[in-house]
PDB file of N, CA and C in Angstrom:
ATOM      1  N   MET F   1     -59.976 -16.660   1.995  1.00  0.00           N
ATOM      2  CA  MET F   1     -59.193 -15.900   2.923  1.00  0.00           C
ATOM      3  C   MET F   1     -59.840 -15.829   4.297  1.00  0.00           C
ATOM      4  N   THR F   2     -61.087 -15.938   4.311  1.00  0.00           N
ATOM      5  CA  THR F   2     -61.759 -15.905   5.596  1.00  0.00           C
ATOM      6  C   THR F   2     -61.401 -17.119   6.428  1.00  0.00           C
ATOM      7  N   ASP F   3     -61.152 -18.235   5.750  1.00  0.00           N
ATOM      8  CA  ASP F   3     -60.716 -19.420   6.484  1.00  0.00           C
ATOM      9  C   ASP F   3     -59.369 -19.171   7.154  1.00  0.00           C
ATOM     10  N   HIS F   4     -58.475 -18.469   6.453  1.00  0.00           N
ATOM     11  CA  HIS F   4     -57.166 -18.143   7.013  1.00  0.00           C
ATOM     12  C   HIS F   4     -57.303 -17.196   8.204  1.00  0.00           C
ATOM     13  N   ASN F   5     -58.179 -16.225   8.059  1.00  0.00           N
ATOM     14  CA  ASN F   5     -58.376 -15.276   9.166  1.00  0.00           C
ATOM     15  C   ASN F   5     -58.956 -15.968  10.398  1.00  0.00           C
ATOM     16  N   SER F   6     -59.894 -16.854  10.204  1.00  0.00           N
ATOM     17  CA  SER F   6     -60.486 -17.550  11.352  1.00  0.00           C
ATOM     18  C   SER F   6     -59.464 -18.482  12.000  1.00  0.00           C
ATOM     19  N   ILE F   7     -58.650 -19.151  11.167  1.00  0.00           N
ATOM     20  CA  ILE F   7     -57.584 -20.017  11.705  1.00  0.00           C
ATOM     21  C   ILE F   7     -56.558 -19.172  12.453  1.00  0.00           C
ATOM     22  N   PHE F   8     -56.204 -18.033  11.884  1.00  0.00           N
ATOM     23  CA  PHE F   8     -55.248 -17.139  12.532  1.00  0.00           C
ATOM     24  C   PHE F   8     -55.798 -16.638  13.874  1.00  0.00           C
ATOM     25  N   ALA F   9     -57.059 -16.302  13.923  1.00  0.00           N
ATOM     26  CA  ALA F   9     -57.685 -15.839  15.166  1.00  0.00           C
ATOM     27  C   ALA F   9     -57.692 -16.950  16.207  1.00  0.00           C
ATOM     28  N   ILE F  10     -57.980 -18.161  15.783  1.00  0.00           N
ATOM     29  CA  ILE F  10     -57.979 -19.301  16.710  1.00  0.00           C
ATOM     30  C   ILE F  10     -56.565 -19.554  17.235  1.00  0.00           C
ATOM     31  N   LEU F  11     -55.573 -19.445  16.321  1.00  0.00           N
ATOM     32  CA  LEU F  11     -54.179 -19.626  16.754  1.00  0.00           C
ATOM     33  C   LEU F  11     -53.747 -18.544  17.735  1.00  0.00           C
ATOM     34  N   LYS F  12     -54.168 -17.310  17.514  1.00  0.00           N
ATOM     35  CA  LYS F  12     -53.855 -16.212  18.447  1.00  0.00           C
ATOM     36  C   LYS F  12     -54.473 -16.498  19.817  1.00  0.00           C
ATOM     37  N   GLN F  13     -55.719 -16.968  19.784  1.00  0.00           N
ATOM     38  CA  GLN F  13     -56.401 -17.277  21.039  1.00  0.00           C
ATOM     39  C   GLN F  13     -55.678 -18.422  21.760  1.00  0.00           C
ATOM     40  N   GLN F  14     -55.267 -19.442  21.015  1.00  0.00           N
ATOM     41  CA  GLN F  14     -54.534 -20.562  21.606  1.00  0.00           C
ATOM     42  C   GLN F  14     -53.183 -20.099  22.175  1.00  0.00           C
ATOM     43  N   GLU F  15     -52.549 -19.144  21.477  1.00  0.00           N
ATOM     44  CA  GLU F  15     -51.275 -18.606  21.946  1.00  0.00           C
ATOM     45  C   GLU F  15     -51.462 -17.883  23.284  1.00  0.00           C
ATOM     46  N   LYS F  16     -52.543 -17.103  23.406  1.00  0.00           N
ATOM     47  CA  LYS F  16     -52.839 -16.418  24.673  1.00  0.00           C
ATOM     48  C   LYS F  16     -53.088 -17.433  25.796  1.00  0.00           C
ATOM     49  N   ILE F  17     -53.853 -18.467  25.486  1.00  0.00           N
ATOM     50  CA  ILE F  17     -54.145 -19.499  26.478  1.00  0.00           C
ATOM     51  C   ILE F  17     -52.854 -20.195  26.906  1.00  0.00           C
ATOM     52  N   LEU F  18     -51.997 -20.523  25.939  1.00  0.00           N
ATOM     53  CA  LEU F  18     -50.723 -21.172  26.227  1.00  0.00           C
ATOM     54  C   LEU F  18     -49.829 -20.267  27.075  1.00  0.00           C
ATOM     55  N   SER F  19     -49.807 -18.984  26.773  1.00  0.00           N
ATOM     56  CA  SER F  19     -49.020 -18.034  27.545  1.00  0.00           C
ATOM     57  C   SER F  19     -49.533 -17.968  28.983  1.00  0.00           C
ATOM     58  N   SER F  20     -50.840 -17.941  29.138  1.00  0.00           N
ATOM     59  CA  SER F  20     -51.444 -17.910  30.471  1.00  0.00           C
ATOM     60  C   SER F  20     -51.112 -19.185  31.242  1.00  0.00           C
ATOM     61  N   GLN F  21     -51.187 -20.322  30.563  1.00  0.00           N
ATOM     62  CA  GLN F  21     -50.872 -21.590  31.221  1.00  0.00           C
ATOM     63  C   GLN F  21     -49.399 -21.671  31.589  1.00  0.00           C
ATOM     64  N   THR F  22     -48.536 -21.126  30.758  1.00  0.00           N
ATOM     65  CA  THR F  22     -47.108 -21.097  31.055  1.00  0.00           C
ATOM     66  C   THR F  22     -46.842 -20.275  32.305  1.00  0.00           C
ATOM     67  N   GLU F  23     -47.507 -19.137  32.408  1.00  0.00           N
ATOM     68  CA  GLU F  23     -47.355 -18.292  33.597  1.00  0.00           C
ATOM     69  C   GLU F  23     -47.869 -19.014  34.839  1.00  0.00           C
ATOM     70  N   GLN F  24     -48.997 -19.703  34.707  1.00  0.00           N
ATOM     71  CA  GLN F  24     -49.547 -20.448  35.840  1.00  0.00           C
ATOM     72  C   GLN F  24     -48.615 -21.580  36.263  1.00  0.00           C
ATOM     73  N   LEU F  25     -48.033 -22.271  35.287  1.00  0.00           N
ATOM     74  CA  LEU F  25     -47.082 -23.332  35.607  1.00  0.00           C
ATOM     75  C   LEU F  25     -45.838 -22.779  36.295  1.00  0.00           C
ATOM     76  N   SER F  26     -45.395 -21.617  35.869  1.00  0.00           N
ATOM     77  CA  SER F  26     -44.254 -20.967  36.505  1.00  0.00           C
ATOM     78  C   SER F  26     -44.570 -20.637  37.959  1.00  0.00           C
ATOM     79  N   ASN F  27     -45.779 -20.124  38.217  1.00  0.00           N
ATOM     80  CA  ASN F  27     -46.193 -19.818  39.593  1.00  0.00           C
ATOM     81  C   ASN F  27     -46.288 -21.089  40.437  1.00  0.00           C
ATOM     82  N   ILE F  28     -46.793 -22.163  39.839  1.00  0.00           N
ATOM     83  CA  ILE F  28     -46.879 -23.444  40.551  1.00  0.00           C
ATOM     84  C   ILE F  28     -45.482 -23.946  40.889  1.00  0.00           C
ATOM     85  N   GLU F  29     -44.557 -23.797  39.948  1.00  0.00           N
ATOM     86  CA  GLU F  29     -43.176 -24.228  40.184  1.00  0.00           C
ATOM     87  C   GLU F  29     -42.556 -23.453  41.348  1.00  0.00           C
ATOM     88  N   LYS F  30     -42.761 -22.146  41.379  1.00  0.00           N
ATOM     89  CA  LYS F  30     -42.236 -21.324  42.473  1.00  0.00           C
ATOM     90  C   LYS F  30     -42.843 -21.759  43.800  1.00  0.00           C
ATOM     91  N   SER F  31     -44.139 -22.040  43.796  1.00  0.00           N
ATOM     92  CA  SER F  31     -44.808 -22.486  45.020  1.00  0.00           C
ATOM     93  C   SER F  31     -44.250 -23.825  45.491  1.00  0.00           C
ATOM     94  N   LEU F  32     -43.998 -24.732  44.558  1.00  0.00           N
ATOM     95  CA  LEU F  32     -43.444 -26.030  44.919  1.00  0.00           C
ATOM     96  C   LEU F  32     -42.043 -25.903  45.503  1.00  0.00           C
ATOM     97  N   VAL F  33     -41.238 -25.026  44.950  1.00  0.00           N
ATOM     98  CA  VAL F  33     -39.895 -24.799  45.483  1.00  0.00           C
ATOM     99  C   VAL F  33     -39.987 -24.235  46.899  1.00  0.00           C
ATOM    100  N   THR F  34     -40.890 -23.280  47.104  1.00  0.00           N
ATOM    101  CA  THR F  34     -41.078 -22.703  48.434  1.00  0.00           C
ATOM    102  C   THR F  34     -41.528 -23.772  49.426  1.00  0.00           C
ATOM    103  N   MET F  35     -42.443 -24.618  49.001  1.00  0.00           N
ATOM    104  CA  MET F  35     -42.930 -25.685  49.878  1.00  0.00           C
ATOM    105  C   MET F  35     -41.819 -26.677  50.207  1.00  0.00           C
ATOM    106  N   ALA F  36     -40.961 -26.981  49.250  1.00  0.00           N
ATOM    107  CA  ALA F  36     -39.856 -27.910  49.492  1.00  0.00           C
ATOM    108  C   ALA F  36     -38.882 -27.331  50.519  1.00  0.00           C
ATOM    109  N   VAL F  37     -38.589 -26.041  50.392  1.00  0.00           N
ATOM    110  CA  VAL F  37     -37.694 -25.384  51.342  1.00  0.00           C
ATOM    111  C   VAL F  37     -38.318 -25.376  52.736  1.00  0.00           C
ATOM    112  N   GLN F  38     -39.603 -25.059  52.804  1.00  0.00           N
ATOM    113  CA  GLN F  38     -40.288 -25.045  54.096  1.00  0.00           C
ATOM    114  C   GLN F  38     -40.321 -26.436  54.725  1.00  0.00           C
ATOM    115  N   GLU F  39     -40.532 -27.467  53.906  1.00  0.00           N
ATOM    116  CA  GLU F  39     -40.546 -28.836  54.418  1.00  0.00           C
ATOM    117  C   GLU F  39     -39.183 -29.202  54.998  1.00  0.00           C
ATOM    118  N   LYS F  40     -38.126 -28.768  54.332  1.00  0.00           N
ATOM    119  CA  LYS F  40     -36.764 -29.031  54.817  1.00  0.00           C
ATOM    120  C   LYS F  40     -36.528 -28.320  56.150  1.00  0.00           C
ATOM    121  N   GLU F  41     -36.980 -27.076  56.255  1.00  0.00           N
ATOM    122  CA  GLU F  41     -36.825 -26.325  57.501  1.00  0.00           C
ATOM    123  C   GLU F  41     -37.639 -26.956  58.628  1.00  0.00           C
ATOM    124  N   ILE F  42     -38.852 -27.407  58.326  1.00  0.00           N
ATOM    125  CA  ILE F  42     -39.688 -28.063  59.333  1.00  0.00           C
ATOM    126  C   ILE F  42     -39.028 -29.348  59.808  1.00  0.00           C
ATOM    127  N   SER F  43     -38.468 -30.098  58.885  1.00  0.00           N
ATOM    128  CA  SER F  43     -37.775 -31.332  59.240  1.00  0.00           C
ATOM    129  C   SER F  43     -36.588 -31.040  60.158  1.00  0.00           C
ATOM    130  N   HIS F  44     -35.841 -29.998  59.837  1.00  0.00           N
ATOM    131  CA  HIS F  44     -34.691 -29.609  60.663  1.00  0.00           C
ATOM    132  C   HIS F  44     -35.148 -29.186  62.059  1.00  0.00           C
ATOM    133  N   LEU F  45     -36.226 -28.410  62.134  1.00  0.00           N
ATOM    134  CA  LEU F  45     -36.749 -27.994  63.437  1.00  0.00           C
ATOM    135  C   LEU F  45     -37.253 -29.189  64.251  1.00  0.00           C
ATOM    136  N   ASN F  46     -37.889 -30.141  63.584  1.00  0.00           N
ATOM    137  CA  ASN F  46     -38.337 -31.347  64.288  1.00  0.00           C
ATOM    138  C   ASN F  46     -37.160 -32.131  64.855  1.00  0.00           C
ATOM    139  N   ASN F  47     -36.073 -32.210  64.099  1.00  0.00           N
ATOM    140  CA  ASN F  47     -34.865 -32.881  64.589  1.00  0.00           C
ATOM    141  C   ASN F  47     -34.298 -32.164  65.807  1.00  0.00           C
ATOM    142  N   GLN F  48     -34.297 -30.830  65.774  1.00  0.00           N
ATOM    143  CA  GLN F  48     -33.798 -30.066  66.914  1.00  0.00           C
ATOM    144  C   GLN F  48     -34.689 -30.274  68.138  1.00  0.00           C
ATOM    145  N   ILE F  49     -35.995 -30.295  67.929  1.00  0.00           N
ATOM    146  CA  ILE F  49     -36.922 -30.517  69.036  1.00  0.00           C
ATOM    147  C   ILE F  49     -36.709 -31.905  69.635  1.00  0.00           C
ATOM    148  N   ASP F  50     -36.534 -32.915  68.788  1.00  0.00           N
ATOM    149  CA  ASP F  50     -36.274 -34.271  69.284  1.00  0.00           C
ATOM    150  C   ASP F  50     -34.992 -34.311  70.112  1.00  0.00           C
ATOM    151  N   ALA F  51     -33.954 -33.616  69.651  1.00  0.00           N
ATOM    152  CA  ALA F  51     -32.689 -33.580  70.392  1.00  0.00           C
ATOM    153  C   ALA F  51     -32.875 -32.892  71.746  1.00  0.00           C
ATOM    154  N   LEU F  52     -33.657 -31.812  71.771  1.00  0.00           N
ATOM    155  CA  LEU F  52     -33.904 -31.126  73.041  1.00  0.00           C
ATOM    156  C   LEU F  52     -34.695 -32.002  74.008  1.00  0.00           C
ATOM    157  N   TRP F  53     -35.686 -32.723  73.504  1.00  0.00           N
ATOM    158  CA  TRP F  53     -36.443 -33.630  74.369  1.00  0.00           C
ATOM    159  C   TRP F  53     -35.549 -34.738  74.908  1.00  0.00           C
ATOM    160  N   LYS F  54     -34.628 -35.220  74.084  1.00  0.00           N
ATOM    161  CA  LYS F  54     -33.707 -36.257  74.542  1.00  0.00           C
ATOM    162  C   LYS F  54     -32.831 -35.719  75.685  1.00  0.00           C
ATOM    163  N   LYS F  55     -32.333 -34.487  75.539  1.00  0.00           N
ATOM    164  CA  LYS F  55     -31.531 -33.881  76.608  1.00  0.00           C
ATOM    165  C   LYS F  55     -32.366 -33.660  77.862  1.00  0.00           C
ATOM    166  N   TYR F  56     -33.619 -33.234  77.675  1.00  0.00           N
ATOM    167  CA  TYR F  56     -34.510 -33.029  78.820  1.00  0.00           C
ATOM    168  C   TYR F  56     -34.749 -34.354  79.552  1.00  0.00           C
ATOM    169  N   ASP F  57     -34.999 -35.413  78.787  1.00  0.00           N
ATOM    170  CA  ASP F  57     -35.221 -36.721  79.393  1.00  0.00           C
ATOM    171  C   ASP F  57     -33.973 -37.224  80.107  1.00  0.00           C
ATOM    172  N   GLN F  58     -32.802 -36.932  79.547  1.00  0.00           N
ATOM    173  CA  GLN F  58     -31.558 -37.338  80.202  1.00  0.00           C
ATOM    174  C   GLN F  58     -31.371 -36.604  81.524  1.00  0.00           C
ATOM    175  N   ALA F  59     -31.830 -35.367  81.586  1.00  0.00           N
ATOM    176  CA  ALA F  59     -31.661 -34.591  82.811  1.00  0.00           C
ATOM    177  C   ALA F  59     -32.741 -34.905  83.842  1.00  0.00           C
ATOM    178  N   PHE F  60     -33.992 -35.010  83.405  1.00  0.00           N
ATOM    179  CA  PHE F  60     -35.100 -35.103  84.348  1.00  0.00           C
ATOM    180  C   PHE F  60     -35.756 -36.484  84.400  1.00  0.00           C
ATOM    181  N   GLY F  61     -35.278 -37.433  83.651  1.00  0.00           N
ATOM    182  CA  GLY F  61     -35.856 -38.773  83.658  1.00  0.00           C
ATOM    183  C   GLY F  61     -35.556 -39.506  84.952  1.00  0.00           C
ATOM    184  N   PRO F  62     -36.098 -40.710  85.120  1.00  0.00           N
ATOM    185  CA  PRO F  62     -35.882 -41.464  86.355  1.00  0.00           C
ATOM    186  C   PRO F  62     -34.411 -41.802  86.590  1.00  0.00           C
ATOM    187  N   GLU F  63     -33.652 -41.953  85.540  1.00  0.00           N
ATOM    188  CA  GLU F  63     -32.215 -42.220  85.657  1.00  0.00           C
ATOM    189  C   GLU F  63     -31.391 -40.982  85.298  1.00  0.00           C
ATOM    190  N   GLY F  64     -32.029 -39.838  85.270  1.00  0.00           N
ATOM    191  CA  GLY F  64     -31.369 -38.620  84.814  1.00  0.00           C
ATOM    192  C   GLY F  64     -30.496 -37.964  85.873  1.00  0.00           C
ATOM    193  N   LEU F  65     -29.871 -36.890  85.466  1.00  0.00           N
ATOM    194  CA  LEU F  65     -28.942 -36.163  86.320  1.00  0.00           C
ATOM    195  C   LEU F  65     -29.626 -35.610  87.568  1.00  0.00           C
ATOM    196  N   ILE F  66     -30.806 -35.052  87.422  1.00  0.00           N
ATOM    197  CA  ILE F  66     -31.509 -34.463  88.561  1.00  0.00           C
ATOM    198  C   ILE F  66     -31.843 -35.543  89.587  1.00  0.00           C
ATOM    199  N   ALA F  67     -32.309 -36.690  89.121  1.00  0.00           N
ATOM    200  CA  ALA F  67     -32.631 -37.786  90.041  1.00  0.00           C
ATOM    201  C   ALA F  67     -31.385 -38.263  90.775  1.00  0.00           C
ATOM    202  N   ARG F  68     -30.263 -38.340  90.065  1.00  0.00           N
ATOM    203  CA  ARG F  68     -29.012 -38.752  90.728  1.00  0.00           C
ATOM    204  C   ARG F  68     -28.555 -37.716  91.742  1.00  0.00           C
ATOM    205  N   LEU F  69     -28.704 -36.425  91.404  1.00  0.00           N
ATOM    206  CA  LEU F  69     -28.331 -35.384  92.371  1.00  0.00           C
ATOM    207  C   LEU F  69     -29.228 -35.428  93.607  1.00  0.00           C
ATOM    208  N   GLN F  70     -30.518 -35.659  93.405  1.00  0.00           N
ATOM    209  CA  GLN F  70     -31.421 -35.754  94.549  1.00  0.00           C
ATOM    210  C   GLN F  70     -31.069 -36.957  95.419  1.00  0.00           C
ATOM    211  N   ALA F  71     -30.744 -38.069  94.789  1.00  0.00           N
ATOM    212  CA  ALA F  71     -30.347 -39.256  95.559  1.00  0.00           C
ATOM    213  C   ALA F  71     -29.051 -38.993  96.319  1.00  0.00           C
ATOM    214  N   TYR F  72     -28.114 -38.322  95.678  1.00  0.00           N
ATOM    215  CA  TYR F  72     -26.853 -38.002  96.345  1.00  0.00           C
ATOM    216  C   TYR F  72     -27.084 -37.056  97.520  1.00  0.00           C
ATOM    217  N   ALA F  73     -27.925 -36.042  97.324  1.00  0.00           N
ATOM    218  CA  ALA F  73     -28.214 -35.094  98.403  1.00  0.00           C
ATOM    219  C   ALA F  73     -28.948 -35.783  99.547  1.00  0.00           C
ATOM    220  N   ALA F  74     -29.813 -36.741  99.223  1.00  0.00           N
ATOM    221  CA  ALA F  74     -30.535 -37.455 100.277  1.00  0.00           C
ATOM    222  C   ALA F  74     -29.589 -38.320 101.103  1.00  0.00           C
ATOM    223  N   ASN F  75     -28.487 -38.778 100.498  1.00  0.00           N
ATOM    224  CA  ASN F  75     -27.533 -39.625 101.212  1.00  0.00           C
ATOM    225  C   ASN F  75     -26.513 -38.831 102.011  1.00  0.00           C
ATOM    226  N   CYS F  76     -26.441 -37.523 101.816  1.00  0.00           N
ATOM    227  CA  CYS F  76     -25.482 -36.708 102.552  1.00  0.00           C
ATOM    228  C   CYS F  76     -25.950 -36.557 104.001  1.00  0.00           C
ATOM    229  N   PRO F  77     -25.030 -36.740 104.947  1.00  0.00           N
ATOM    230  CA  PRO F  77     -25.417 -36.511 106.351  1.00  0.00           C
ATOM    231  C   PRO F  77     -25.595 -35.018 106.598  1.00  0.00           C
ATOM    232  N   LYS F  78     -26.737 -34.649 107.112  1.00  0.00           N
ATOM    233  CA  LYS F  78     -27.059 -33.230 107.286  1.00  0.00           C
ATOM    234  C   LYS F  78     -26.180 -32.567 108.343  1.00  0.00           C
ATOM    235  N   GLU F  79     -25.810 -33.299 109.388  1.00  0.00           N
ATOM    236  CA  GLU F  79     -24.959 -32.707 110.433  1.00  0.00           C
ATOM    237  C   GLU F  79     -23.587 -32.351 109.874  1.00  0.00           C
ATOM    238  N   HIS F  80     -23.087 -33.230 109.013  1.00  0.00           N
ATOM    239  CA  HIS F  80     -21.782 -32.989 108.398  1.00  0.00           C
ATOM    240  C   HIS F  80     -21.826 -31.745 107.509  1.00  0.00           C
ATOM    241  N   VAL F  81     -22.894 -31.590 106.769  1.00  0.00           N
ATOM    242  CA  VAL F  81     -23.046 -30.431 105.889  1.00  0.00           C
ATOM    243  C   VAL F  81     -23.141 -29.157 106.726  1.00  0.00           C
ATOM    244  N   LYS F  82     -23.917 -29.194 107.801  1.00  0.00           N
ATOM    245  CA  LYS F  82     -24.048 -28.013 108.668  1.00  0.00           C
ATOM    246  C   LYS F  82     -22.708 -27.651 109.297  1.00  0.00           C
ATOM    247  N   ALA F  83     -21.947 -28.652 109.736  1.00  0.00           N
ATOM    248  CA  ALA F  83     -20.638 -28.389 110.345  1.00  0.00           C
ATOM    249  C   ALA F  83     -19.699 -27.759 109.322  1.00  0.00           C
ATOM    250  N   ASN F  84     -19.705 -28.287 108.107  1.00  0.00           N
ATOM    251  CA  ASN F  84     -18.845 -27.710 107.061  1.00  0.00           C
ATOM    252  C   ASN F  84     -19.236 -26.278 106.743  1.00  0.00           C
ATOM    253  N   LEU F  85     -20.549 -25.999 106.679  1.00  0.00           N
ATOM    254  CA  LEU F  85     -20.983 -24.632 106.417  1.00  0.00           C
ATOM    255  C   LEU F  85     -20.561 -23.694 107.545  1.00  0.00           C
ATOM    256  N   ALA F  86     -20.662 -24.156 108.771  1.00  0.00           N
ATOM    257  CA  ALA F  86     -20.241 -23.327 109.904  1.00  0.00           C
ATOM    258  C   ALA F  86     -18.750 -23.034 109.819  1.00  0.00           C
ATOM    259  N   ARG F  87     -17.943 -24.041 109.497  1.00  0.00           N
ATOM    260  CA  ARG F  87     -16.497 -23.837 109.359  1.00  0.00           C
ATOM    261  C   ARG F  87     -16.188 -22.870 108.219  1.00  0.00           C
ATOM    262  N   GLN F  88     -16.923 -22.984 107.132  1.00  0.00           N
ATOM    263  CA  GLN F  88     -16.690 -22.082 106.002  1.00  0.00           C
ATOM    264  C   GLN F  88     -16.999 -20.644 106.379  1.00  0.00           C
ATOM    265  N   TRP F  89     -18.101 -20.407 107.106  1.00  0.00           N
ATOM    266  CA  TRP F  89     -18.427 -19.045 107.513  1.00  0.00           C
ATOM    267  C   TRP F  89     -17.401 -18.495 108.497  1.00  0.00           C
ATOM    268  N   VAL F  90     -16.879 -19.349 109.388  1.00  0.00           N
ATOM    269  CA  VAL F  90     -15.817 -18.912 110.298  1.00  0.00           C
ATOM    270  C   VAL F  90     -14.582 -18.526 109.500  1.00  0.00           C
ATOM    271  N   ALA F  91     -14.234 -19.338 108.501  1.00  0.00           N
ATOM    272  CA  ALA F  91     -13.060 -19.041 107.674  1.00  0.00           C
ATOM    273  C   ALA F  91     -13.266 -17.746 106.894  1.00  0.00           C
ATOM    274  N   ILE F  92     -14.455 -17.555 106.338  1.00  0.00           N
ATOM    275  CA  ILE F  92     -14.729 -16.318 105.595  1.00  0.00           C
ATOM    276  C   ILE F  92     -14.652 -15.110 106.517  1.00  0.00           C
ATOM    277  N   GLY F  93     -15.225 -15.227 107.717  1.00  0.00           N
ATOM    278  CA  GLY F  93     -15.163 -14.123 108.680  1.00  0.00           C
ATOM    279  C   GLY F  93     -13.734 -13.805 109.076  1.00  0.00           C
ATOM    280  N   SER F  94     -12.927 -14.848 109.291  1.00  0.00           N
ATOM    281  CA  SER F  94     -11.516 -14.641 109.661  1.00  0.00           C
ATOM    282  C   SER F  94     -10.760 -13.949 108.537  1.00  0.00           C
ATOM    283  N   ILE F  95     -11.008 -14.360 107.311  1.00  0.00           N
ATOM    284  CA  ILE F  95     -10.324 -13.737 106.178  1.00  0.00           C
ATOM    285  C   ILE F  95     -10.716 -12.266 106.061  1.00  0.00           C
ATOM    286  N   ILE F  96     -11.993 -11.964 106.228  1.00  0.00           N
ATOM    287  CA  ILE F  96     -12.439 -10.562 106.168  1.00  0.00           C
ATOM    288  C   ILE F  96     -11.809  -9.754 107.292  1.00  0.00           C
ATOM    289  N   ALA F  97     -11.727 -10.334 108.505  1.00  0.00           N
ATOM    290  CA  ALA F  97     -11.110  -9.624 109.629  1.00  0.00           C
ATOM    291  C   ALA F  97      -9.635  -9.365 109.361  1.00  0.00           C
ATOM    292  N   LEU F  98      -8.932 -10.347 108.803  1.00  0.00           N
ATOM    293  CA  LEU F  98      -7.516 -10.159 108.473  1.00  0.00           C
ATOM    294  C   LEU F  98      -7.340  -9.084 107.396  1.00  0.00           C
ATOM    295  N   MET F  99      -8.208  -9.084 106.406  1.00  0.00           N
ATOM    296  CA  MET F  99      -8.111  -8.068 105.354  1.00  0.00           C
ATOM    297  C   MET F  99      -8.370  -6.685 105.928  1.00  0.00           C
ATOM    298  N   ALA F 100      -9.335  -6.563 106.823  1.00  0.00           N
ATOM    299  CA  ALA F 100      -9.618  -5.265 107.444  1.00  0.00           C
ATOM    300  C   ALA F 100      -8.450  -4.811 108.303  1.00  0.00           C
ATOM    301  N   ALA F 101      -7.837  -5.739 109.043  1.00  0.00           N
ATOM    302  CA  ALA F 101      -6.684  -5.393 109.893  1.00  0.00           C
ATOM    303  C   ALA F 101      -5.501  -4.931 109.029  1.00  0.00           C
ATOM    304  N   ILE F 102      -5.254  -5.636 107.958  1.00  0.00           N
ATOM    305  CA  ILE F 102      -4.158  -5.244 107.061  1.00  0.00           C
ATOM    306  C   ILE F 102      -4.429  -3.881 106.463  1.00  0.00           C
ATOM    307  N   LYS F 103      -5.678  -3.627 106.093  1.00  0.00           N
ATOM    308  CA  LYS F 103      -6.042  -2.344 105.493  1.00  0.00           C
ATOM    309  C   LYS F 103      -5.880  -1.207 106.519  1.00  0.00           C
ATOM    310  N   LEU F 104      -6.319  -1.465 107.763  1.00  0.00           N
ATOM    311  CA  LEU F 104      -6.259  -0.408 108.782  1.00  0.00           C
ATOM    312  C   LEU F 104      -4.837  -0.175 109.286  1.00  0.00           C
ATOM    313  N   TRP F 105      -4.103  -1.228 109.564  1.00  0.00           N
ATOM    314  CA  TRP F 105      -2.804  -1.065 110.189  1.00  0.00           C
ATOM    315  C   TRP F 105      -1.632  -1.302 109.252  1.00  0.00           C
ATOM    316  N   GLY F 106      -1.939  -1.539 107.993  1.00  0.00           N
ATOM    317  CA  GLY F 106      -0.906  -1.620 106.965  1.00  0.00           C
ATOM    318  C   GLY F 106      -0.131  -2.855 107.024  1.00  0.00           C
TER     319      GLY F 106
END
């Protein structure tokens, strides 16, 4: 009977070890799932960053929108722009004067 008791004790000990290993494997599985989700999120963020850099390069690159606007502004005759601004301010002043006259004299 002592052989049975020693075998039973060894089996109990093995059962505890197996239970502990099962719990550890469960924790490892949870960690792996968390890591997979994080990897997916990191990949998505990297894609978004790449898209933003592409938009930035399209705007500020040598052939980008900003460069084209600067080239267009450099080609504009400055006297023409000043004359147009002066005419616009005269028109704005005239409109304000007309609105004030209408308000005062009905």
